Amino acid sequence: MSELPPLIESASFQNLLSELRNSSGQLNDVDAWPAEQLSGMSKAGVLGWIIPEEFGGSGITNAELTAGYEQLSAACLASTFVLTQRNAAIQRIVQSQNSYLKEDLLPDLVTDELFATVGISHLTTSRQHLGEPAVTAERVDAGFHLTGEIPWVTGADKADIIVCGGTLENNTQILVALETVNQGVEIAPAVPLMALNSSRTATVKLNHVFVSLEYLLHGPVENVMKQSGGGAGSYTTSALAVGHAANAIRQLREEASRRPELNEILQPFVDEHASLSADLCLAVSGNADTPPNLTAEAMRQRSNSLALRASQACLAASKGAGFVASHPASRLVAEAMFFLVWSCPQPVVLGNLRELACASNYEN
């Protein structure tokens, strides 16, 4: 981005980025957790970005948040992904009409003393092909009983609060702030992944878990994710992909500094990244009607494409050394695959598949 918000240019934030870059290689193992990285974010004020000032946060704009995500992802995708899942939970608390819960939770979420995450993929992209809801909700006196399985919960075994959803018998849905200490909450071991193992993503089983009305965030309504301002394929996911591509391009630039013949490969990536980053900034500015090439789906497809191609170019330029698991290029390629499956709407998936198949070269 040509002009970064003052908050992003601050010395404390730049120091944080340096720390994240230096420690990113330590977060490949399934037993890892970015505790130090989250602590650094807390000290730099990052954890309060999306929390309103009245609760102790800074309440930055969407444009500032997107710029921040892009910079953080370029430094360390694993810890930034964890941050986005935390922030997704907080955003739904902030957007709720539940004043009690805001006053109770938000001041403690400004720092890393309390960790919240989301379990909402079953309401948007995951398991939508199944005939029955993944989590059912039953209305009882003073609250609800939740039963079922929440897939893909980031930091599940580290979470104090999981913002999750359930479907009632009449097909309306609710979002609640579930305390993980509640009876009947069972957190499975973290799933070994291709990359981002330190996100400690796991399934959470709910065995007739009672959640009081005090912890109801949204609903019951139809399509609660639309009512609560959420859904798959937001600009946040694109910001992380653009940041990841920037990291790959940075690694490619280092290779080009030793091998000038790579400059003809490097420059097109640099130009494409600059254009994509500028378009992303424009898309989230909210200044005008979003043109077709700047919709969330269009930006996500372009961002995915650049992250995939830049990371593979980085690997190819690194030669055999890049194929060693500990090499940054190897990690970047594995991490880029994540964007093909993370909160990825079907039109984006199809667009990326067509590109991989070079389908545009064929006529119908």
GROMACS .gro file of C-alpha atoms in nm:
model
  364
    1MET     CA    1   0.000   0.000   0.000
    2SER     CA    2   0.132   0.341  -0.090
    3GLU     CA    3   0.005   0.519   0.219
    4LEU     CA    4  -0.027   0.332   0.548
    5PRO     CA    5  -0.245   0.460   0.834
    6PRO     CA    6  -0.046   0.630   1.113
    7LEU     CA    7  -0.130   0.347   1.352
    8ILE     CA    8   0.032   0.098   1.114
    9GLU     CA    9   0.341   0.314   1.070
   10SER     CA   10   0.397   0.352   1.446
   11ALA     CA   11   0.728   0.239   1.592
   12SER     CA   12   0.560  -0.012   1.825
   13PHE     CA   13   0.380  -0.178   1.535
   14GLN     CA   14   0.692  -0.190   1.318
   15ASN     CA   15   0.883  -0.348   1.608
   16LEU     CA   16   0.606  -0.605   1.640
   17LEU     CA   17   0.636  -0.692   1.271
   18SER     CA   18   1.008  -0.748   1.311
   19GLU     CA   19   0.948  -0.979   1.608
   20LEU     CA   20   0.683  -1.175   1.417
   21ARG     CA   21   0.910  -1.224   1.115
   22ASN     CA   22   1.189  -1.351   1.336
   23SER     CA   23   0.969  -1.604   1.517
   24SER     CA   24   0.738  -1.721   1.236
   25GLY     CA   25   0.945  -2.030   1.162
   26GLN     CA   26   0.884  -2.159   1.517
   27LEU     CA   27   0.510  -2.205   1.459
   28ASN     CA   28   0.500  -2.511   1.234
   29ASP     CA   29   0.446  -2.776   1.500
   30VAL     CA   30   0.102  -2.897   1.610
   31ASP     CA   31   0.213  -2.857   1.972
   32ALA     CA   32   0.299  -2.489   1.920
   33TRP     CA   33   0.076  -2.194   2.006
   34PRO     CA   34   0.151  -1.825   1.929
   35ALA     CA   35   0.135  -1.715   2.292
   36GLU     CA   36   0.442  -1.490   2.262
   37GLN     CA   37   0.312  -1.343   1.937
   38LEU     CA   38  -0.028  -1.264   2.090
   39SER     CA   39   0.147  -1.111   2.388
   40GLY     CA   40   0.347  -0.890   2.153
   41MET     CA   41   0.025  -0.790   1.977
   42SER     CA   42  -0.126  -0.703   2.314
   43LYS     CA   43   0.167  -0.478   2.405
   44ALA     CA   44   0.149  -0.306   2.065
   45GLY     CA   45  -0.225  -0.239   2.107
   46VAL     CA   46  -0.325  -0.468   1.819
   47LEU     CA   47  -0.567  -0.675   2.029
   48GLY     CA   48  -0.774  -0.363   2.097
   49TRP     CA   49  -0.803  -0.257   1.734
   50ILE     CA   50  -1.162  -0.375   1.681
   51ILE     CA   51  -1.289  -0.303   2.032
   52PRO     CA   52  -1.474   0.031   2.075
   53GLU     CA   53  -1.300   0.301   2.277
   54GLU     CA   54  -1.570   0.290   2.546
   55PHE     CA   55  -1.450  -0.060   2.636
   56GLY     CA   56  -1.080   0.025   2.629
   57GLY     CA   57  -0.999  -0.044   2.265
   58SER     CA   58  -0.910   0.184   1.976
   59GLY     CA   59  -1.195   0.105   1.735
   60ILE     CA   60  -0.999   0.156   1.412
   61THR     CA   61  -1.162   0.179   1.068
   62ASN     CA   62  -1.207  -0.111   0.826
   63ALA     CA   63  -0.940   0.037   0.600
   64GLU     CA   64  -0.691   0.053   0.887
   65LEU     CA   65  -0.779  -0.299   0.998
   66THR     CA   66  -0.731  -0.438   0.647
   67ALA     CA   67  -0.395  -0.263   0.613
   68GLY     CA   68  -0.293  -0.401   0.950
   69TYR     CA   69  -0.393  -0.756   0.860
   70GLU     CA   70  -0.195  -0.734   0.536
   71GLN     CA   71   0.119  -0.620   0.716
   72LEU     CA   72   0.083  -0.878   0.996
   73SER     CA   73   0.023  -1.162   0.752
   74ALA     CA   74   0.335  -1.069   0.557
   75ALA     CA   75   0.528  -1.110   0.880
   76CYS     CA   76   0.361  -1.422   1.021
   77LEU     CA   77   0.054  -1.587   0.869
   78ALA     CA   78  -0.001  -1.836   1.153
   79SER     CA   79  -0.036  -1.581   1.434
   80THR     CA   80  -0.232  -1.343   1.210
   81PHE     CA   81  -0.481  -1.616   1.124
   82VAL     CA   82  -0.532  -1.684   1.495
   83LEU     CA   83  -0.585  -1.309   1.543
   84THR     CA   84  -0.855  -1.300   1.274
   85GLN     CA   85  -1.048  -1.582   1.440
   86ARG     CA   86  -1.026  -1.402   1.772
   87ASN     CA   87  -1.139  -1.079   1.610
   88ALA     CA   88  -1.426  -1.253   1.431
   89ALA     CA   89  -1.559  -1.359   1.771
   90ILE     CA   90  -1.514  -1.011   1.915
   91GLN     CA   91  -1.683  -0.844   1.618
   92ARG     CA   92  -1.995  -1.049   1.678
   93ILE     CA   93  -1.994  -0.954   2.043
   94VAL     CA   94  -1.954  -0.587   1.949
   95GLN     CA   95  -2.239  -0.610   1.695
   96SER     CA   96  -2.472  -0.775   1.945
   97GLN     CA   97  -2.747  -0.592   2.132
   98ASN     CA   98  -2.641  -0.775   2.449
   99SER     CA   99  -2.510  -0.484   2.661
  100TYR     CA  100  -2.440  -0.708   2.960
  101LEU     CA  101  -2.207  -0.933   2.762
  102LYS     CA  102  -2.024  -0.640   2.604
  103GLU     CA  103  -1.953  -0.485   2.942
  104ASP     CA  104  -1.852  -0.821   3.086
  105LEU     CA  105  -1.621  -0.946   2.811
  106LEU     CA  106  -1.486  -0.665   2.594
  107PRO     CA  107  -1.263  -0.489   2.853
  108ASP     CA  108  -1.082  -0.819   2.920
  109LEU     CA  109  -1.043  -0.892   2.548
  110VAL     CA  110  -0.834  -0.578   2.492
  111THR     CA  111  -0.532  -0.779   2.612
  112ASP     CA  112  -0.426  -1.143   2.582
  113GLU     CA  113  -0.560  -1.229   2.926
  114LEU     CA  114  -0.880  -1.368   2.771
  115PHE     CA  115  -0.896  -1.559   2.442
  116ALA     CA  116  -1.208  -1.584   2.228
  117THR     CA  117  -1.254  -1.767   1.899
  118VAL     CA  118  -1.529  -1.864   1.655
  119GLY     CA  119  -1.705  -2.187   1.562
  120ILE     CA  120  -1.930  -2.074   1.278
  121SER     CA  121  -1.806  -2.246   0.962
  122HIS     CA  122  -2.094  -2.496   0.982
  123LEU     CA  123  -2.328  -2.199   0.929
  124THR     CA  124  -2.147  -2.071   0.619
  125THR     CA  125  -1.927  -2.310   0.416
  126SER     CA  126  -1.851  -2.628   0.615
  127ARG     CA  127  -2.087  -2.928   0.618
  128GLN     CA  128  -2.355  -2.741   0.427
  129HIS     CA  129  -2.409  -3.051   0.210
  130LEU     CA  130  -2.542  -3.250   0.506
  131GLY     CA  131  -2.914  -3.281   0.555
  132GLU     CA  132  -2.907  -3.214   0.929
  133PRO     CA  133  -2.755  -2.912   1.107
  134ALA     CA  134  -2.416  -2.976   1.266
  135VAL     CA  135  -2.533  -2.813   1.591
  136THR     CA  136  -2.894  -2.809   1.709
  137ALA     CA  137  -3.036  -2.567   1.963
  138GLU     CA  138  -3.330  -2.640   2.190
  139ARG     CA  139  -3.511  -2.358   2.369
  140VAL     CA  140  -3.545  -2.423   2.742
  141ASP     CA  141  -3.618  -2.210   3.046
  142ALA     CA  142  -3.366  -1.925   3.072
  143GLY     CA  143  -3.162  -2.036   2.773
  144PHE     CA  144  -3.080  -2.305   2.518
  145HIS     CA  145  -2.936  -2.656   2.503
  146LEU     CA  146  -2.676  -2.704   2.226
  147THR     CA  147  -2.598  -3.048   2.086
  148GLY     CA  148  -2.370  -3.148   1.802
  149GLU     CA  149  -2.023  -3.091   1.665
  150ILE     CA  150  -1.851  -2.762   1.580
  151PRO     CA  151  -1.583  -2.824   1.314
  152TRP     CA  152  -1.276  -2.611   1.259
  153VAL     CA  153  -1.243  -2.417   1.583
  154THR     CA  154  -0.910  -2.233   1.591
  155GLY     CA  155  -0.736  -2.233   1.929
  156ALA     CA  156  -1.011  -2.452   2.070
  157ASP     CA  157  -0.811  -2.581   2.365
  158LYS     CA  158  -0.685  -2.230   2.444
  159ALA     CA  159  -1.022  -2.057   2.425
  160ASP     CA  160  -1.217  -1.912   2.715
  161ILE     CA  161  -1.507  -1.819   2.486
  162ILE     CA  162  -1.626  -1.974   2.158
  163VAL     CA  163  -1.876  -1.772   1.957
  164CYS     CA  164  -2.078  -2.046   1.793
  165GLY     CA  165  -2.414  -2.109   1.633
  166GLY     CA  166  -2.697  -2.357   1.651
  167THR     CA  167  -3.016  -2.429   1.455
  168LEU     CA  168  -3.356  -2.457   1.620
  169GLU     CA  169  -3.635  -2.694   1.520
  170ASN     CA  170  -3.807  -2.422   1.312
  171ASN     CA  171  -3.477  -2.366   1.120
  172THR     CA  172  -3.405  -2.030   1.283
  173GLN     CA  173  -3.053  -1.991   1.417
  174ILE     CA  174  -2.875  -1.837   1.714
  175LEU     CA  175  -2.524  -1.718   1.794
  176VAL     CA  176  -2.402  -1.748   2.151
  177ALA     CA  177  -2.085  -1.679   2.348
  178LEU     CA  178  -2.011  -2.027   2.480
  179GLU     CA  179  -1.787  -2.060   2.783
  180THR     CA  180  -1.557  -2.358   2.731
  181VAL     CA  181  -1.580  -2.448   3.101
  182ASN     CA  182  -1.952  -2.527   3.060
  183GLN     CA  183  -2.053  -2.882   3.136
  184GLY     CA  184  -2.081  -3.093   2.820
  185VAL     CA  185  -1.815  -2.909   2.618
  186GLU     CA  186  -1.563  -3.161   2.485
  187ILE     CA  187  -1.259  -3.034   2.291
  188ALA     CA  188  -1.091  -3.288   2.064
  189PRO     CA  189  -0.714  -3.292   2.004
  190ALA     CA  190  -0.588  -3.047   1.743
  191VAL     CA  191  -0.595  -3.184   1.388
  192PRO     CA  192  -0.254  -3.214   1.214
  193LEU     CA  193  -0.274  -2.988   0.909
  194MET     CA  194  -0.071  -2.927   0.594
  195ALA     CA  195   0.031  -2.592   0.747
  196LEU     CA  196  -0.062  -2.352   1.028
  197ASN     CA  197  -0.054  -2.630   1.287
  198SER     CA  198   0.005  -2.376   1.563
  199SER     CA  199  -0.352  -2.254   1.510
  200ARG     CA  200  -0.450  -2.564   1.711
  201THR     CA  201  -0.765  -2.608   1.506
  202ALA     CA  202  -0.994  -2.878   1.642
  203THR     CA  203  -1.349  -3.009   1.661
  204VAL     CA  204  -1.560  -2.918   1.963
  205LYS     CA  205  -1.837  -3.156   2.068
  206LEU     CA  206  -2.140  -3.022   2.252
  207ASN     CA  207  -2.326  -3.272   2.464
  208HIS     CA  208  -2.652  -3.105   2.567
  209VAL     CA  209  -2.467  -2.790   2.675
  210PHE     CA  210  -2.676  -2.528   2.852
  211VAL     CA  211  -2.619  -2.165   2.750
  212SER     CA  212  -2.813  -1.901   2.940
  213LEU     CA  213  -2.990  -1.610   2.771
  214GLU     CA  214  -2.723  -1.380   2.918
  215TYR     CA  215  -2.483  -1.528   2.661
  216LEU     CA  216  -2.713  -1.496   2.358
  217LEU     CA  217  -2.559  -1.269   2.093
  218HIS     CA  218  -2.795  -1.288   1.796
  219GLY     CA  219  -3.125  -1.455   1.710
  220PRO     CA  220  -3.321  -1.663   1.689
  221VAL     CA  221  -3.351  -1.554   1.324
  222GLU     CA  222  -3.318  -1.710   0.981
  223ASN     CA  223  -2.962  -1.703   0.841
  224VAL     CA  224  -2.811  -1.560   1.157
  225MET     CA  225  -2.475  -1.503   0.991
  226LYS     CA  226  -2.627  -1.251   0.750
  227GLN     CA  227  -2.812  -1.081   1.034
  228SER     CA  228  -2.497  -1.059   1.247
  229GLY     CA  229  -2.283  -0.909   0.972
  230GLY     CA  230  -2.079  -1.219   0.900
  231GLY     CA  231  -2.025  -1.469   0.623
  232ALA     CA  232  -1.767  -1.646   0.415
  233GLY     CA  233  -1.525  -1.478   0.177
  234SER     CA  234  -1.481  -1.140   0.343
  235TYR     CA  235  -1.207  -0.891   0.255
  236THR     CA  236  -1.018  -1.007   0.567
  237THR     CA  237  -0.930  -1.337   0.403
  238SER     CA  238  -0.804  -1.149   0.097
  239ALA     CA  239  -0.589  -0.922   0.314
  240LEU     CA  240  -0.412  -1.224   0.461
  241ALA     CA  241  -0.358  -1.376   0.116
  242VAL     CA  242  -0.215  -1.048  -0.014
  243GLY     CA  243   0.014  -1.030   0.290
  244HIS     CA  244   0.125  -1.388   0.238
  245ALA     CA  245   0.207  -1.306  -0.125
  246ALA     CA  246   0.413  -1.008  -0.006
  247ASN     CA  247   0.618  -1.243   0.212
  248ALA     CA  248   0.682  -1.474  -0.083
  249ILE     CA  249   0.780  -1.179  -0.302
  250ARG     CA  250   1.017  -1.057  -0.029
  251GLN     CA  251   1.186  -1.399  -0.027
  252LEU     CA  252   1.201  -1.394  -0.407
  253ARG     CA  253   1.361  -1.049  -0.396
  254GLU     CA  254   1.635  -1.187  -0.170
  255GLU     CA  255   1.705  -1.460  -0.424
  256ALA     CA  256   1.710  -1.202  -0.704
  257SER     CA  257   1.966  -0.993  -0.516
  258ARG     CA  258   2.209  -1.283  -0.559
  259ARG     CA  259   2.088  -1.389  -0.904
  260PRO     CA  260   2.002  -1.089  -1.126
  261GLU     CA  261   1.843  -1.314  -1.390
  262LEU     CA  262   1.545  -1.350  -1.154
  263ASN     CA  263   1.457  -0.981  -1.176
  264GLU     CA  264   1.242  -1.038  -1.486
  265ILE     CA  265   1.040  -1.285  -1.277
  266LEU     CA  266   1.032  -1.066  -0.967
  267GLN     CA  267   0.907  -0.742  -1.123
  268PRO     CA  268   0.570  -0.870  -1.254
  269PHE     CA  269   0.493  -1.007  -0.906
  270VAL     CA  270   0.589  -0.675  -0.747
  271ASP     CA  271   0.364  -0.484  -0.986
  272GLU     CA  272   0.070  -0.722  -0.943
  273HIS     CA  273   0.099  -0.709  -0.566
  274ALA     CA  274   0.104  -0.328  -0.564
  275SER     CA  275  -0.207  -0.317  -0.783
  276LEU     CA  276  -0.391  -0.578  -0.577
  277SER     CA  277  -0.302  -0.409  -0.248
  278ALA     CA  278  -0.427  -0.073  -0.377
  279ASP     CA  279  -0.750  -0.230  -0.503
  280LEU     CA  280  -0.807  -0.396  -0.167
  281CYS     CA  281  -0.765  -0.062   0.009
  282LEU     CA  282  -1.017   0.093  -0.230
  283ALA     CA  283  -1.262  -0.195  -0.188
  284VAL     CA  284  -1.282  -0.157   0.192
  285SER     CA  285  -1.291   0.222   0.190
  286GLY     CA  286  -1.667   0.231   0.139
  287ASN     CA  287  -1.641   0.554  -0.061
  288ALA     CA  288  -1.846   0.441  -0.360
  289ASP     CA  289  -2.039   0.149  -0.508
  290THR     CA  290  -1.809  -0.150  -0.538
  291PRO     CA  291  -1.723  -0.218  -0.904
  292PRO     CA  292  -1.740  -0.584  -1.018
  293ASN     CA  293  -1.364  -0.633  -1.006
  294LEU     CA  294  -1.350  -0.521  -0.641
  295THR     CA  295  -1.622  -0.736  -0.488
  296ALA     CA  296  -1.522  -0.963  -0.199
  297GLU     CA  297  -1.536  -1.271  -0.424
  298ALA     CA  298  -1.337  -1.111  -0.706
  299MET     CA  299  -1.069  -0.985  -0.466
  300ARG     CA  300  -1.045  -1.323  -0.296
  301GLN     CA  301  -0.993  -1.505  -0.624
  302ARG     CA  302  -0.720  -1.262  -0.731
  303SER     CA  303  -0.554  -1.278  -0.388
  304ASN     CA  304  -0.558  -1.657  -0.381
  305SER     CA  305  -0.405  -1.667  -0.726
  306LEU     CA  306  -0.120  -1.434  -0.636
  307ALA     CA  307  -0.043  -1.613  -0.309
  308LEU     CA  308  -0.027  -1.950  -0.488
  309ARG     CA  309   0.186  -1.832  -0.780
  310ALA     CA  310   0.425  -1.613  -0.578
  311SER     CA  311   0.496  -1.886  -0.323
  312GLN     CA  312   0.563  -2.145  -0.596
  313ALA     CA  313   0.791  -1.902  -0.777
  314CYS     CA  314   0.976  -1.851  -0.449
  315LEU     CA  315   1.020  -2.228  -0.415
  316ALA     CA  316   1.141  -2.270  -0.773
  317ALA     CA  317   1.389  -1.984  -0.733
  318SER     CA  318   1.520  -2.138  -0.410
  319LYS     CA  319   1.597  -2.464  -0.593
  320GLY     CA  320   1.660  -2.777  -0.387
  321ALA     CA  321   1.720  -2.584  -0.066
  322GLY     CA  322   1.363  -2.459  -0.079
  323PHE     CA  323   1.230  -2.815  -0.070
  324VAL     CA  324   1.374  -2.871   0.277
  325ALA     CA  325   1.090  -2.852   0.529
  326SER     CA  326   1.265  -2.589   0.741
  327HIS     CA  327   1.320  -2.351   0.448
  328PRO     CA  328   1.087  -2.045   0.430
  329ALA     CA  329   0.992  -2.129   0.070
  330SER     CA  330   0.866  -2.472   0.172
  331ARG     CA  331   0.650  -2.322   0.446
  332LEU     CA  332   0.516  -2.050   0.216
  333VAL     CA  333   0.397  -2.303  -0.043
  334ALA     CA  334   0.219  -2.513   0.220
  335GLU     CA  335   0.060  -2.204   0.376
  336ALA     CA  336  -0.062  -2.080   0.037
  337MET     CA  337  -0.270  -2.397   0.000
  338PHE     CA  338  -0.471  -2.284   0.302
  339PHE     CA  339  -0.638  -2.008   0.104
  340LEU     CA  340  -0.801  -2.264  -0.125
  341VAL     CA  341  -1.004  -2.403   0.166
  342TRP     CA  342  -1.036  -2.131   0.432
  343SER     CA  343  -1.378  -1.965   0.428
  344CYS     CA  344  -1.381  -1.997   0.050
  345PRO     CA  345  -1.719  -1.951  -0.124
  346GLN     CA  346  -1.794  -2.184  -0.414
  347PRO     CA  347  -1.759  -1.917  -0.687
  348VAL     CA  348  -1.406  -1.844  -0.561
  349VAL     CA  349  -1.320  -2.214  -0.552
  350LEU     CA  350  -1.446  -2.260  -0.907
  351GLY     CA  351  -1.256  -1.954  -1.026
  352ASN     CA  352  -0.930  -2.083  -0.879
  353LEU     CA  353  -0.996  -2.433  -1.017
  354ARG     CA  354  -1.052  -2.290  -1.365
  355GLU     CA  355  -0.722  -2.108  -1.340
  356LEU     CA  356  -0.543  -2.424  -1.227
  357ALA     CA  357  -0.700  -2.615  -1.517
  358CYS     CA  358  -0.624  -2.331  -1.763
  359ALA     CA  359  -0.993  -2.361  -1.851
  360SER     CA  360  -0.992  -2.020  -2.019
  361ASN     CA  361  -0.785  -2.178  -2.296
  362TYR     CA  362  -1.080  -2.392  -2.397
  363GLU     CA  363  -1.400  -2.284  -2.566
  364ASN     CA  364  -1.734  -2.420  -2.448
   0.00000   0.00000   0.00000
